[in-house]
Coordinates of C-alpha atoms in Angstrom, one line a residue:
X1 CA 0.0 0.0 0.0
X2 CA 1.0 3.8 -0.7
X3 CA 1.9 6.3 1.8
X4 CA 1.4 9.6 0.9
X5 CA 2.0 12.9 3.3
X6 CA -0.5 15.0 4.6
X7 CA 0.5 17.9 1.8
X8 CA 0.3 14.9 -0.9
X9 CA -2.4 14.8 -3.5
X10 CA -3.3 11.7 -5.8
X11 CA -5.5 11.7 -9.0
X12 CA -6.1 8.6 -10.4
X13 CA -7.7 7.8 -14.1
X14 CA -9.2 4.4 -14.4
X15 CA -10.8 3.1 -17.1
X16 CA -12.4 0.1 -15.5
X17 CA -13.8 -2.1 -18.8
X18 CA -17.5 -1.9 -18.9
X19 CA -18.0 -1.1 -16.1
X20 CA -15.6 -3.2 -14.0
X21 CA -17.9 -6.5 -13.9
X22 CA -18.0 -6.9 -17.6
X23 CA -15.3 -9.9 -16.9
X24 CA -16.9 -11.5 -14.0
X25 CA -14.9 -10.2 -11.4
X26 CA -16.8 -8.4 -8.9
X27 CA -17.2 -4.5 -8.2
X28 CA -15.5 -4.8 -5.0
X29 CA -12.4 -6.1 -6.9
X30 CA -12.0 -3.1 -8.7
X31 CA -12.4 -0.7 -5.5
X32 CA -9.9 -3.1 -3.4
X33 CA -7.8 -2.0 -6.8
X34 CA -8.4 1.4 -6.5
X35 CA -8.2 1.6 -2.5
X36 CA -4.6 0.2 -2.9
X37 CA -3.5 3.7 -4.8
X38 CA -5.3 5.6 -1.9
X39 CA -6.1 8.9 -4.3
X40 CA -8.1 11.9 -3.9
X41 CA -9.8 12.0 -6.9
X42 CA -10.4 9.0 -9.5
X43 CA -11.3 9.6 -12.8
X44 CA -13.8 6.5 -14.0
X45 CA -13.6 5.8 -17.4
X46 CA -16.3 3.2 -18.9
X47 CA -18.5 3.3 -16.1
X48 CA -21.7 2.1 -17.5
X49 CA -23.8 2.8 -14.4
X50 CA -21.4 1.1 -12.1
X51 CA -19.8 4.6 -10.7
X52 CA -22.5 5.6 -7.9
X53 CA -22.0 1.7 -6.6
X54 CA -18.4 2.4 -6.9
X55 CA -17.8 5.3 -5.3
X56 CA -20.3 3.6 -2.3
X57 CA -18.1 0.9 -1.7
X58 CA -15.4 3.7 -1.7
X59 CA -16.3 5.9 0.7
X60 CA -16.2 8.5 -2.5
X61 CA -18.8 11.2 -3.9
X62 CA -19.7 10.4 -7.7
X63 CA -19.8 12.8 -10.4
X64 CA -21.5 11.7 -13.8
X65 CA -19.9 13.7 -16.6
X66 CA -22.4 14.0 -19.5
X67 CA -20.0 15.1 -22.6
X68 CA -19.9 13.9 -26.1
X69 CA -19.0 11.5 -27.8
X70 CA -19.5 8.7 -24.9
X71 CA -22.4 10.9 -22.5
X72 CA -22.7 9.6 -19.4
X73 CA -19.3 7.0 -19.8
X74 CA -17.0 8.8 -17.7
X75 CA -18.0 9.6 -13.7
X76 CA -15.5 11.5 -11.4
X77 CA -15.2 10.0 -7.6
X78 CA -13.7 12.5 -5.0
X79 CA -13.2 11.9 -1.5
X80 CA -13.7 15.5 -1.1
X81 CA -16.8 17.6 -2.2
X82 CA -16.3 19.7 -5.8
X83 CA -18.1 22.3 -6.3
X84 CA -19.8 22.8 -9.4
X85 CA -19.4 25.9 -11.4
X86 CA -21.0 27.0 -14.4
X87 CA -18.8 27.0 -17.5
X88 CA -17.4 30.5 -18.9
X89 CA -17.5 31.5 -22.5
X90 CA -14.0 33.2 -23.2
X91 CA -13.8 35.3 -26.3

């Protein structure tokens, strides 16, 4: 298992394969996976309506991120709260 310092921060992208059972294996295999990297912030790729159960098991808030061209595939899970913002127009 990692250690990281209190003034440490760890982002992790993970694309988990269909949602991370697609193989058999159970859900909890791929939190036990991602709980080993300890991070802050995991960035789900491939979700399929597995994040929410995910970030459960994990302790984590979930995030669906509804952008093209996959909506709905990718789901950020943060130990921490984000707050949401609208986006800016620049130009």
């Amino acid at each position: 298992m990692l250690k990281k310092s209190d003034h440490q921060f760890c982002l992790m992208s993970f694309n988990i394969l269909y949602g991370g059972t697609h193989l058999g294996q159970p859900l909890e295999q791929t939190a036990a996976v991602i709980s080993l990297v300890q991070p802050d912030i995991v960035v789900v790729c491939e979700q399929f309506e597995n994040a929410k159960p995910l970030a459960n098991l994990l302790g984590f808030t979930c995030y669906i991120v509804a952008a093209p061209p996959y909506w709905q595939s990718v789901a950020v899970l943060s130990l921490s709260l984000i707050h949401i913002s609208e986006p800016t127009r620049l130009g």
